[in-house]
Amino acid sequence: MRWGGGGVGVGGGVAASLAALLCCGCVMLALAGAAAAQGSRLPFAYKTLRGDPPRIVAKGGFSGVFPDSSLDAYSFALSTSAPDTTLWCDVQLTKDGVGVCLRDINMQNCTTVAEAYPARKRTYVINGVRKTGWFASDFTMAELQSVVLTQAIWSRSPRFDGYPILSVPELPTILDVKQPSLWLNVQHDIFYKEHGLNMRNYILSIQKNVSVDYISSPELGFLQNISGRVHRKTKLVFRFLDKSLDNSIHQTYASLLSNLTFIKSIASGIMVPKSYIWPVTKDNYLQAPTSIVAKAHSAGLEIYASDFANDRIIPYNYSYDPLAEYLNFIGDGGFSVDGVLSEHPITASEAIGCFANLNSSKTDHGEPLIISHNGASGDYPDCTDLAYHSAINDGADVIDCPVQVTSDGTLMCMGSINLLDTTNVQRTTFNSRASVVSEIQATPGVFTFNLTWDDINSSIQPKISSPLSRYYMVRNPRYTNQGKFLKLYDFLAMGMDKDLSGVMIIIEVILSLEIHLF
């Protein structure tokens, strides 16, 4: 491509600068001494109660894809997750006293029971709340043979619906694993007792044939009743809920949280919603972590975090990356939980397995070179001062600047030559300058060379980009239009002033663009 020396609004100096840069489509500038300043990463140590990697507990198996508690949900969890993944079963009791794995006491939410038995709808009061639907306690195990499991989360695919309901004893026998790690969660002991069913006796009766590693319940009274009667290797875990009262002992969860030594006399661990550990603001941002993990460990209790799923709305701090969320619970906050309850256990395995491998590996794999993409553009608008400073603070070795040119010859950093992509120009009077430049794109755009630097810097705001914008999911909404645009000169000055290995200057050469510039 040939660049002229004296076009409209562009001086010869700018043309010379562009010509020099265009010798390469991408230029890496090394900063003297910076590479030597990059220290090696220290090995990671888990701050769990016993120093072991956190346990992965697959809620109903791989229930983020398959129906919760279905055969393939459990099988897929074992085949794709960490080898010692624990399988979670929410135990419900049938009318004839058989324990089955169902994610909800109301079967309407996770089975085809309403179609199979439309006339057997009932209303019960459960923990003080009236619930209407179909309940396992109204059906025998034989009757449930005509009912199949369905995906309980409507936004997930129903493609795998149709698996039979599994009883607790048959679960270990149908899996291709000799002794899978099993976690039984008993959520409604009081309800079943009111209907003439004894969950305590059932759990104790299956011990000879079913190896159970964990039993949890939000009803501390239930755990008290089985404490000392279960197998020695079975751990009891008290589960905290968001509701205020544990009806089994008539104490609030808040009061129990302040008396962990009492819980330790009954159980070996606690399970809490993840918001107990990392509270979240009303506009979905993380607050400072609480001290609950340290307090639990100080009391000699393991602590497990629940409510993990890849397709849930997670705090904006994670930029929609569930892997980043797991990492925040296993070390980034200066502590490690002892396990996570996940509907997508493969992601938990990725987070935990990564660090576990770093711990045991003695091989020097070297240090990867980390290059930003328009700065930390997942957290702040592309190519702004906030994005670059964040990338540097996050440990980037190299920050990048895609160079664009304005109508008055200013070289600046901008993720796209089309201002409609990364700014709010469409909400300004400059939107009237939209035009089609066929050499660039077939649709109208407002391009950097349509405006002066002062036009852009004083009248236009940056706009954070998002690959999920079509679904109206915005990254970091507090900072959607925050930050300042940078001239190339200012970008280079920033690079020289920071502890970086280098900076990258990117030029996207577009044929015939010169007719619009010169």
Short mmCIF file of C-alpha atoms in Angstrom, two decimals:
data_model
loop_
_atom_site.label_atom_id
_atom_site.label_comp_id
_atom_site.label_asym_id
_atom_site.label_seq_id
_atom_site.Cartn_x
_atom_site.Cartn_y
_atom_site.Cartn_z
CA MET A 1 0.00 0.00 0.00
CA ARG A 2 1.37 3.46 -0.93
CA TRP A 3 0.82 6.40 1.40
CA GLY A 4 0.81 9.91 -0.06
CA GLY A 5 2.74 12.75 1.55
CA GLY A 6 0.19 15.57 1.71
CA GLY A 7 -3.50 14.74 1.78
CA VAL A 8 -6.43 16.63 3.29
CA GLY A 9 -5.96 17.15 7.02
CA VAL A 10 -2.93 14.83 7.22
CA GLY A 11 0.59 16.21 7.36
CA GLY A 12 3.70 14.64 5.95
CA GLY A 13 4.90 13.79 9.47
CA VAL A 14 1.90 11.58 10.05
CA ALA A 15 2.36 9.87 6.73
CA ALA A 16 5.98 9.20 7.57
CA SER A 17 5.03 7.78 10.95
CA LEU A 18 2.44 5.51 9.41
CA ALA A 19 4.83 4.39 6.71
CA ALA A 20 7.36 3.38 9.34
CA LEU A 21 4.80 1.48 11.35
CA LEU A 22 3.33 -0.23 8.30
CA CYS A 23 6.55 -2.06 7.57
CA CYS A 24 4.96 -4.68 9.81
CA GLY A 25 1.34 -5.37 10.56
CA CYS A 26 2.27 -5.89 14.20
CA VAL A 27 5.24 -4.31 15.94
CA MET A 28 6.60 -5.49 19.30
CA LEU A 29 8.71 -2.97 21.17
CA ALA A 30 10.83 -4.42 23.98
CA LEU A 31 11.38 -2.30 27.04
CA ALA A 32 14.96 -2.53 28.32
CA GLY A 33 15.38 -4.37 31.60
CA ALA A 34 11.68 -5.10 32.00
CA ALA A 35 11.87 -8.78 31.09
CA ALA A 36 14.44 -9.39 33.78
CA ALA A 37 12.11 -7.80 36.32
CA GLN A 38 9.40 -10.40 35.70
CA GLY A 39 9.68 -12.82 38.63
CA SER A 40 8.71 -16.49 38.50
CA ARG A 41 5.42 -17.50 40.05
CA LEU A 42 5.50 -19.07 43.45
CA PRO A 43 4.02 -22.57 43.87
CA PHE A 44 0.48 -22.53 45.19
CA ALA A 45 -0.47 -24.12 48.51
CA TYR A 46 -4.07 -24.92 49.32
CA LYS A 47 -5.29 -23.36 52.54
CA THR A 48 -7.91 -26.00 53.17
CA LEU A 49 -8.31 -27.47 56.65
CA ARG A 50 -5.90 -30.33 55.90
CA GLY A 51 -3.96 -28.85 52.99
CA ASP A 52 -5.57 -31.16 50.41
CA PRO A 53 -7.00 -29.89 47.10
CA PRO A 54 -10.66 -28.88 47.48
CA ARG A 55 -13.17 -31.67 46.84
CA ILE A 56 -15.41 -31.49 43.78
CA VAL A 57 -19.00 -32.44 44.57
CA ALA A 58 -21.15 -33.03 41.49
CA LYS A 59 -24.69 -31.91 42.32
CA GLY A 60 -26.94 -34.63 40.94
CA GLY A 61 -24.00 -35.57 38.73
CA PHE A 62 -23.34 -33.36 35.71
CA SER A 63 -26.75 -31.72 36.15
CA GLY A 64 -25.81 -28.64 34.13
CA VAL A 65 -26.31 -30.78 31.01
CA PHE A 66 -28.25 -33.92 31.94
CA PRO A 67 -31.33 -34.15 34.19
CA ASP A 68 -30.29 -33.96 37.82
CA SER A 69 -29.68 -37.40 39.43
CA SER A 70 -29.96 -39.30 36.15
CA LEU A 71 -27.67 -42.20 35.23
CA ASP A 72 -25.86 -40.24 32.52
CA ALA A 73 -25.52 -37.18 34.74
CA TYR A 74 -23.61 -39.29 37.26
CA SER A 75 -21.65 -41.23 34.64
CA PHE A 76 -20.66 -38.11 32.73
CA ALA A 77 -19.50 -36.41 35.92
CA LEU A 78 -17.21 -39.33 36.70
CA SER A 79 -15.82 -39.58 33.17
CA THR A 80 -15.11 -35.88 32.61
CA SER A 81 -14.25 -34.54 36.06
CA ALA A 82 -11.50 -35.22 38.58
CA PRO A 83 -11.07 -38.94 39.41
CA ASP A 84 -12.15 -38.47 43.03
CA THR A 85 -15.25 -36.40 42.24
CA THR A 86 -18.03 -37.01 44.77
CA LEU A 87 -21.57 -37.67 43.56
CA TRP A 88 -24.36 -35.72 45.28
CA CYS A 89 -27.82 -37.23 45.78
CA ASP A 90 -30.75 -35.30 47.26
CA VAL A 91 -32.59 -38.11 49.08
CA GLN A 92 -36.40 -38.20 48.96
CA LEU A 93 -38.54 -40.99 50.44
CA THR A 94 -41.34 -42.79 48.63
CA LYS A 95 -44.60 -43.88 50.27
CA ASP A 96 -43.16 -47.36 50.83
CA GLY A 97 -39.95 -46.01 52.38
CA VAL A 98 -37.54 -46.26 49.45
CA GLY A 99 -34.89 -43.55 49.16
CA VAL A 100 -34.66 -42.02 45.69
CA CYS A 101 -32.40 -39.33 44.22
CA LEU A 102 -34.47 -36.28 43.23
CA ARG A 103 -33.25 -32.69 43.22
CA ASP A 104 -36.53 -31.26 44.54
CA ILE A 105 -39.10 -32.47 47.04
CA ASN A 106 -41.71 -31.25 44.55
CA MET A 107 -41.38 -33.69 41.66
CA GLN A 108 -43.29 -31.40 39.31
CA ASN A 109 -40.08 -29.42 38.85
CA CYS A 110 -37.89 -32.29 37.69
CA THR A 111 -40.02 -35.21 36.40
CA THR A 112 -43.00 -36.11 34.21
CA VAL A 113 -45.12 -37.02 37.24
CA ALA A 114 -47.81 -34.44 36.37
CA GLU A 115 -48.39 -36.19 33.03
CA ALA A 116 -48.35 -39.70 34.52
CA TYR A 117 -50.61 -38.90 37.51
CA PRO A 118 -52.51 -35.67 36.78
CA ALA A 119 -55.08 -36.29 39.56
CA ARG A 120 -52.56 -36.72 42.39
CA LYS A 121 -51.63 -33.10 42.87
CA ARG A 122 -51.35 -32.14 46.56
CA THR A 123 -50.63 -29.11 48.73
CA TYR A 124 -48.40 -29.35 51.81
CA VAL A 125 -46.80 -26.92 54.23
CA ILE A 126 -43.02 -27.41 54.12
CA ASN A 127 -40.91 -25.36 56.52
CA GLY A 128 -43.80 -22.97 56.96
CA VAL A 129 -44.38 -22.49 53.22
CA ARG A 130 -47.35 -23.88 51.26
CA LYS A 131 -46.22 -25.88 48.23
CA THR A 132 -48.48 -27.40 45.61
CA GLY A 133 -47.36 -30.21 43.33
CA TRP A 134 -46.50 -33.89 43.35
CA PHE A 135 -44.40 -35.41 46.15
CA ALA A 136 -42.48 -38.69 46.36
CA SER A 137 -44.09 -39.50 49.71
CA ASP A 138 -47.44 -39.96 47.91
CA PHE A 139 -46.13 -42.63 45.51
CA THR A 140 -44.66 -46.09 45.85
CA MET A 141 -41.44 -46.96 44.11
CA ALA A 142 -43.40 -49.18 41.73
CA GLU A 143 -45.64 -46.26 40.75
CA LEU A 144 -42.60 -44.08 40.03
CA GLN A 145 -41.43 -46.56 37.38
CA SER A 146 -43.77 -44.81 34.94
CA VAL A 147 -42.21 -41.40 35.72
CA VAL A 148 -38.96 -40.14 34.13
CA LEU A 149 -36.53 -37.36 34.97
CA THR A 150 -36.49 -34.04 33.13
CA GLN A 151 -34.16 -31.04 33.09
CA ALA A 152 -35.30 -28.78 35.91
CA ILE A 153 -33.77 -25.56 34.55
CA TRP A 154 -35.85 -24.41 31.61
CA SER A 155 -33.02 -22.51 29.95
CA ARG A 156 -31.12 -25.79 29.60
CA SER A 157 -31.68 -28.29 26.82
CA PRO A 158 -34.45 -30.90 27.31
CA ARG A 159 -32.67 -33.16 24.81
CA PHE A 160 -31.59 -35.66 27.48
CA ASP A 161 -34.92 -35.94 29.30
CA GLY A 162 -36.32 -39.41 29.88
CA TYR A 163 -34.07 -41.19 32.39
CA PRO A 164 -35.67 -43.36 35.10
CA ILE A 165 -35.63 -42.31 38.75
CA LEU A 166 -32.80 -44.03 40.65
CA SER A 167 -33.02 -45.44 44.16
CA VAL A 168 -30.09 -44.75 46.47
CA PRO A 169 -28.96 -48.41 46.74
CA GLU A 170 -28.92 -48.98 42.99
CA LEU A 171 -26.86 -45.86 42.22
CA PRO A 172 -23.41 -47.32 43.06
CA THR A 173 -24.23 -50.63 41.35
CA ILE A 174 -25.01 -49.20 37.90
CA LEU A 175 -21.97 -46.97 37.59
CA ASP A 176 -18.77 -48.16 35.94
CA VAL A 177 -16.81 -47.44 39.13
CA LYS A 178 -16.15 -49.92 41.93
CA GLN A 179 -16.83 -47.57 44.83
CA PRO A 180 -17.85 -44.06 43.77
CA SER A 181 -17.61 -41.37 46.40
CA LEU A 182 -21.20 -40.67 47.46
CA TRP A 183 -22.75 -37.67 49.24
CA LEU A 184 -26.33 -37.97 50.53
CA ASN A 185 -28.18 -34.73 51.25
CA VAL A 186 -31.25 -35.00 53.50
CA GLN A 187 -33.18 -31.77 53.09
CA HIS A 188 -36.59 -32.49 54.62
CA ASP A 189 -36.39 -34.93 57.53
CA ILE A 190 -39.14 -33.03 59.41
CA PHE A 191 -41.55 -33.21 56.45
CA TYR A 192 -41.13 -36.97 56.04
CA LYS A 193 -41.52 -37.53 59.78
CA GLU A 194 -44.85 -35.67 59.63
CA HIS A 195 -45.93 -38.14 56.93
CA GLY A 196 -45.00 -41.27 58.86
CA LEU A 197 -41.67 -41.86 57.15
CA ASN A 198 -38.38 -42.20 59.01
CA MET A 199 -35.36 -40.79 57.17
CA ARG A 200 -33.00 -41.61 60.05
CA ASN A 201 -33.89 -45.30 59.99
CA TYR A 202 -33.61 -45.41 56.22
CA ILE A 203 -30.12 -43.88 56.14
CA LEU A 204 -28.90 -46.25 58.86
CA SER A 205 -30.48 -49.26 57.12
CA ILE A 206 -28.57 -48.85 53.86
CA GLN A 207 -25.11 -48.54 55.44
CA LYS A 208 -24.30 -52.24 55.00
CA ASN A 209 -24.84 -52.12 51.24
CA VAL A 210 -24.06 -48.51 50.32
CA SER A 211 -20.75 -46.83 51.10
CA VAL A 212 -21.54 -43.21 51.98
CA ASP A 213 -18.72 -40.69 52.37
CA TYR A 214 -20.79 -37.65 53.32
CA ILE A 215 -24.24 -36.96 54.76
CA SER A 216 -25.47 -33.37 54.90
CA SER A 217 -28.63 -31.69 56.11
CA PRO A 218 -29.88 -28.19 56.88
CA GLU A 219 -31.66 -29.70 59.90
CA LEU A 220 -29.09 -30.03 62.67
CA GLY A 221 -31.52 -32.14 64.69
CA PHE A 222 -31.32 -34.84 62.01
CA LEU A 223 -27.53 -34.88 62.14
CA GLN A 224 -27.71 -35.13 65.93
CA ASN A 225 -29.96 -38.19 65.62
CA ILE A 226 -27.55 -40.09 63.37
CA SER A 227 -24.30 -38.84 64.89
CA GLY A 228 -22.36 -41.76 66.35
CA ARG A 229 -24.55 -44.26 64.50
CA VAL A 230 -23.19 -43.91 60.98
CA HIS A 231 -20.00 -45.52 59.70
CA ARG A 232 -16.82 -43.98 61.10
CA LYS A 233 -15.59 -42.85 57.68
CA THR A 234 -18.87 -41.03 56.91
CA LYS A 235 -18.54 -37.29 57.44
CA LEU A 236 -21.54 -35.27 58.66
CA VAL A 237 -21.93 -31.79 57.18
CA PHE A 238 -24.35 -29.14 58.42
CA ARG A 239 -25.81 -27.17 55.54
CA PHE A 240 -26.64 -23.48 56.02
CA LEU A 241 -29.52 -22.10 53.96
CA ASP A 242 -30.55 -18.57 53.05
CA LYS A 243 -33.71 -18.88 55.15
CA SER A 244 -33.58 -17.64 58.74
CA LEU A 245 -34.63 -20.64 60.87
CA ASP A 246 -33.57 -24.26 61.35
CA ASN A 247 -36.89 -25.73 62.44
CA SER A 248 -35.31 -28.91 63.77
CA ILE A 249 -33.74 -27.10 66.75
CA HIS A 250 -35.59 -23.76 66.51
CA GLN A 251 -32.48 -21.65 66.09
CA THR A 252 -31.63 -19.21 63.36
CA TYR A 253 -28.79 -19.94 60.98
CA ALA A 254 -27.20 -16.66 62.03
CA SER A 255 -27.02 -17.79 65.65
CA LEU A 256 -25.61 -21.17 64.63
CA LEU A 257 -22.99 -19.44 62.52
CA SER A 258 -21.73 -17.72 65.64
CA ASN A 259 -21.54 -21.03 67.52
CA LEU A 260 -19.37 -23.22 65.30
CA THR A 261 -17.93 -25.08 68.27
CA PHE A 262 -21.43 -26.46 68.93
CA ILE A 263 -21.71 -27.60 65.32
CA LYS A 264 -18.26 -29.24 65.60
CA SER A 265 -19.62 -31.42 68.42
CA ILE A 266 -22.05 -32.93 65.88
CA ALA A 267 -20.54 -32.54 62.40
CA SER A 268 -17.11 -32.46 60.78
CA GLY A 269 -17.97 -29.74 58.30
CA ILE A 270 -20.39 -27.08 57.14
CA MET A 271 -21.74 -26.13 53.73
CA VAL A 272 -22.70 -22.53 52.96
CA PRO A 273 -24.02 -20.66 49.91
CA LYS A 274 -21.08 -19.01 48.16
CA SER A 275 -22.49 -15.56 49.05
CA TYR A 276 -21.72 -16.35 52.72
CA ILE A 277 -18.05 -16.24 51.72
CA TRP A 278 -18.02 -13.56 49.01
CA PRO A 279 -21.04 -11.26 49.61
CA VAL A 280 -22.51 -9.55 46.55
CA THR A 281 -23.93 -6.04 46.24
CA LYS A 282 -27.42 -5.35 44.91
CA ASP A 283 -25.93 -4.41 41.53
CA ASN A 284 -24.04 -7.75 41.39
CA TYR A 285 -20.49 -6.84 42.39
CA LEU A 286 -18.34 -8.65 44.92
CA GLN A 287 -17.76 -7.17 48.32
CA ALA A 288 -14.78 -8.03 50.52
CA PRO A 289 -14.76 -11.68 51.61
CA THR A 290 -16.02 -12.58 55.06
CA SER A 291 -13.97 -14.43 57.67
CA ILE A 292 -16.25 -17.49 57.68
CA VAL A 293 -13.65 -19.81 56.10
CA ALA A 294 -11.03 -18.87 58.67
CA LYS A 295 -13.55 -19.23 61.50
CA ALA A 296 -14.65 -22.67 60.32
CA HIS A 297 -11.07 -23.89 60.01
CA SER A 298 -10.26 -22.42 63.42
CA ALA A 299 -13.13 -24.49 64.87
CA GLY A 300 -11.75 -27.60 63.15
CA LEU A 301 -14.57 -27.70 60.58
CA GLU A 302 -14.25 -28.27 56.86
CA ILE A 303 -16.24 -25.74 54.83
CA TYR A 304 -17.89 -26.36 51.47
CA ALA A 305 -19.35 -23.72 49.14
CA SER A 306 -22.56 -24.35 47.17
CA ASP A 307 -24.52 -22.82 44.26
CA PHE A 308 -21.92 -23.12 41.50
CA ALA A 309 -23.13 -23.46 37.90
CA ASN A 310 -21.68 -22.18 34.63
CA ASP A 311 -24.97 -20.77 33.39
CA ARG A 312 -25.97 -18.79 36.47
CA ILE A 313 -25.58 -15.04 36.68
CA ILE A 314 -22.31 -14.55 38.53
CA PRO A 315 -20.82 -11.27 39.80
CA TYR A 316 -19.56 -8.92 37.09
CA ASN A 317 -16.08 -9.09 38.62
CA TYR A 318 -15.65 -12.46 36.89
CA SER A 319 -16.62 -11.14 33.44
CA TYR A 320 -18.93 -14.15 32.90
CA ASP A 321 -16.04 -16.59 33.40
CA PRO A 322 -17.08 -19.36 35.84
CA LEU A 323 -13.49 -20.60 36.02
CA ALA A 324 -12.45 -17.26 37.52
CA GLU A 325 -15.15 -17.63 40.15
CA TYR A 326 -13.89 -21.03 41.31
CA LEU A 327 -10.35 -19.67 41.58
CA ASN A 328 -11.59 -16.95 43.91
CA PHE A 329 -12.76 -19.62 46.36
CA ILE A 330 -9.65 -21.80 46.31
CA GLY A 331 -6.88 -19.29 46.85
CA ASP A 332 -7.18 -15.84 45.28
CA GLY A 333 -8.79 -14.49 48.43
CA GLY A 334 -6.05 -15.85 50.67
CA PHE A 335 -8.04 -18.94 51.68
CA SER A 336 -9.35 -22.19 50.24
CA VAL A 337 -12.70 -23.82 50.82
CA ASP A 338 -12.58 -27.57 51.35
CA GLY A 339 -14.91 -28.31 48.46
CA VAL A 340 -17.40 -26.89 45.97
CA LEU A 341 -20.88 -28.11 45.04
CA SER A 342 -21.21 -27.70 41.28
CA GLU A 343 -23.67 -28.51 38.51
CA HIS A 344 -20.77 -28.32 36.02
CA PRO A 345 -18.03 -30.31 37.80
CA ILE A 346 -15.72 -30.31 34.79
CA THR A 347 -15.09 -26.58 35.28
CA ALA A 348 -14.38 -27.05 38.97
CA SER A 349 -11.97 -29.84 37.99
CA GLU A 350 -10.22 -27.49 35.60
CA ALA A 351 -9.74 -24.84 38.27
CA ILE A 352 -8.62 -27.20 41.02
CA GLY A 353 -6.67 -29.59 38.81
CA CYS A 354 -4.64 -26.75 37.35
CA PHE A 355 -3.28 -25.75 40.74
CA ALA A 356 -2.91 -29.33 41.90
CA ASN A 357 -0.66 -30.03 38.91
CA LEU A 358 1.42 -26.96 39.66
CA ASN A 359 1.94 -28.20 43.19
CA SER A 360 3.22 -31.63 42.20
CA SER A 361 5.09 -30.73 39.02
CA LYS A 362 8.88 -30.35 39.31
CA THR A 363 9.29 -29.50 35.64
CA ASP A 364 10.22 -25.96 34.67
CA HIS A 365 7.68 -25.10 31.99
CA GLY A 366 8.94 -21.54 31.63
CA GLU A 367 6.92 -18.39 31.86
CA PRO A 368 4.27 -17.77 29.15
CA LEU A 369 4.25 -14.29 27.66
CA ILE A 370 0.95 -12.63 28.54
CA ILE A 371 -0.23 -10.08 25.96
CA SER A 372 -3.34 -7.99 26.59
CA HIS A 373 -6.15 -7.61 24.08
CA ASN A 374 -6.95 -3.90 23.91
CA GLY A 375 -5.86 -3.78 27.54
CA ALA A 376 -8.11 -5.54 30.05
CA SER A 377 -11.02 -5.16 27.66
CA GLY A 378 -13.14 -7.67 29.55
CA ASP A 379 -13.20 -5.33 32.52
CA TYR A 380 -13.07 -1.83 31.00
CA PRO A 381 -13.70 -0.20 27.60
CA ASP A 382 -11.12 -1.18 24.98
CA CYS A 383 -7.88 0.78 24.74
CA THR A 384 -8.66 3.23 27.54
CA ASP A 385 -6.34 4.23 30.35
CA LEU A 386 -8.42 2.11 32.76
CA ALA A 387 -8.09 -0.97 30.52
CA TYR A 388 -4.33 -0.63 30.19
CA HIS A 389 -3.71 0.06 33.87
CA SER A 390 -5.88 -2.93 34.79
CA ALA A 391 -4.00 -5.20 32.37
CA ILE A 392 -0.69 -4.13 33.91
CA ASN A 393 -1.98 -4.65 37.45
CA ASP A 394 -3.28 -8.10 36.44
CA GLY A 395 0.23 -9.13 35.38
CA ALA A 396 0.30 -8.61 31.61
CA ASP A 397 3.83 -8.72 30.17
CA VAL A 398 2.87 -6.79 27.03
CA ILE A 399 0.09 -4.28 26.40
CA ASP A 400 -1.20 -3.70 22.88
CA CYS A 401 -2.37 -0.68 20.89
CA PRO A 402 -4.33 -1.05 17.62
CA VAL A 403 -3.40 2.23 15.96
CA GLN A 404 -6.04 4.33 14.19
CA VAL A 405 -5.73 7.81 12.69
CA THR A 406 -8.06 10.81 13.05
CA SER A 407 -8.92 13.37 10.38
CA ASP A 408 -6.34 15.82 11.79
CA GLY A 409 -3.56 13.25 11.71
CA THR A 410 -3.49 12.11 15.34
CA LEU A 411 -2.43 8.52 15.93
CA MET A 412 -4.50 6.95 18.70
CA CYS A 413 -5.26 3.56 20.27
CA MET A 414 -8.72 2.26 19.33
CA GLY A 415 -9.91 -1.34 19.13
CA SER A 416 -11.82 -0.69 15.91
CA ILE A 417 -11.55 1.88 13.14
CA ASN A 418 -15.36 2.04 13.30
CA LEU A 419 -16.35 4.15 16.30
CA LEU A 420 -19.76 2.49 16.39
CA ASP A 421 -18.06 -0.66 17.73
CA THR A 422 -16.31 0.72 20.80
CA THR A 423 -17.80 4.14 21.59
CA ASN A 424 -21.19 5.80 22.12
CA VAL A 425 -20.84 7.84 18.92
CA GLN A 426 -24.29 6.68 17.77
CA ARG A 427 -25.76 8.74 20.64
CA THR A 428 -24.02 11.92 19.56
CA THR A 429 -24.50 14.38 16.70
CA PHE A 430 -21.55 12.75 14.93
CA ASN A 431 -23.77 9.78 14.13
CA SER A 432 -24.94 11.81 11.11
CA ARG A 433 -21.49 11.30 9.57
CA ALA A 434 -22.07 7.57 9.14
CA SER A 435 -21.15 6.35 5.67
CA VAL A 436 -20.29 3.18 3.82
CA VAL A 437 -16.62 2.61 3.03
CA SER A 438 -16.69 -0.52 0.95
CA GLU A 439 -12.97 -1.17 1.42
CA ILE A 440 -13.62 -1.50 5.16
CA GLN A 441 -17.14 -2.90 5.53
CA ALA A 442 -20.43 -3.17 3.67
CA THR A 443 -22.48 -1.48 6.40
CA PRO A 444 -22.39 2.18 7.47
CA GLY A 445 -19.88 3.28 10.08
CA VAL A 446 -18.49 6.37 11.73
CA PHE A 447 -14.74 6.02 11.31
CA THR A 448 -11.89 7.57 13.23
CA PHE A 449 -10.76 9.43 10.11
CA ASN A 450 -14.18 11.12 9.97
CA LEU A 451 -13.47 13.05 13.19
CA THR A 452 -10.66 15.05 14.76
CA TRP A 453 -8.91 14.03 17.95
CA ASP A 454 -10.70 16.80 19.82
CA ASP A 455 -14.06 15.58 18.46
CA ILE A 456 -13.40 12.10 19.80
CA ASN A 457 -11.69 13.05 23.05
CA SER A 458 -14.14 15.75 24.15
CA SER A 459 -17.52 14.62 22.79
CA ILE A 460 -17.49 10.81 22.68
CA GLN A 461 -17.32 8.23 25.45
CA PRO A 462 -15.76 4.78 25.20
CA LYS A 463 -18.08 1.76 25.33
CA ILE A 464 -17.16 -1.61 26.82
CA SER A 465 -17.36 -4.43 24.30
CA SER A 466 -18.99 -7.78 24.97
CA PRO A 467 -19.25 -10.98 22.91
CA LEU A 468 -22.63 -11.53 24.61
CA SER A 469 -24.10 -8.14 23.72
CA ARG A 470 -26.76 -9.73 21.50
CA TYR A 471 -28.18 -11.26 24.67
CA TYR A 472 -28.07 -7.88 26.44
CA MET A 473 -25.36 -9.12 28.80
CA VAL A 474 -23.01 -6.24 29.56
CA ARG A 475 -19.58 -6.60 31.07
CA ASN A 476 -18.83 -4.55 34.15
CA PRO A 477 -21.80 -2.16 33.82
CA ARG A 478 -20.44 0.25 36.43
CA TYR A 479 -17.69 1.09 33.96
CA THR A 480 -19.53 0.74 30.66
CA ASN A 481 -18.53 4.22 29.49
CA GLN A 482 -15.59 4.97 31.78
CA GLY A 483 -11.98 5.68 30.91
CA LYS A 484 -10.02 8.03 28.66
CA PHE A 485 -8.89 7.53 25.08
CA LEU A 486 -5.13 7.55 24.55
CA LYS A 487 -2.94 8.96 21.82
CA LEU A 488 -0.22 6.61 20.63
CA TYR A 489 2.36 8.91 22.24
CA ASP A 490 0.68 8.62 25.62
CA PHE A 491 0.41 4.85 25.26
CA LEU A 492 4.14 4.53 24.58
CA ALA A 493 4.93 6.80 27.53
CA MET A 494 2.77 4.55 29.75
CA GLY A 495 4.68 1.50 28.54
CA MET A 496 8.04 3.06 29.35
CA ASP A 497 6.85 3.99 32.82
CA LYS A 498 5.58 0.53 33.82
CA ASP A 499 7.14 -2.83 34.61
CA LEU A 500 6.50 -4.47 31.24
CA SER A 501 8.44 -6.71 28.88
CA GLY A 502 7.27 -4.61 25.96
CA VAL A 503 4.39 -3.05 24.10
CA MET A 504 2.70 -4.19 20.90
CA ILE A 505 1.60 -1.79 18.20
CA ILE A 506 -0.94 -3.24 15.76
CA ILE A 507 -1.65 -1.82 12.31
CA GLU A 508 -4.45 -3.31 10.24
CA VAL A 509 -3.62 -2.42 6.63
CA ILE A 510 -6.71 -1.83 4.49
CA LEU A 511 -6.29 -1.40 0.75
CA SER A 512 -7.44 1.89 -0.81
CA LEU A 513 -7.93 3.49 2.61
CA GLU A 514 -5.55 6.23 1.49
CA ILE A 515 -8.26 7.81 -0.71
CA HIS A 516 -10.24 8.57 2.43
CA LEU A 517 -7.26 9.98 4.29
CA PHE A 518 -5.20 11.87 1.75
#
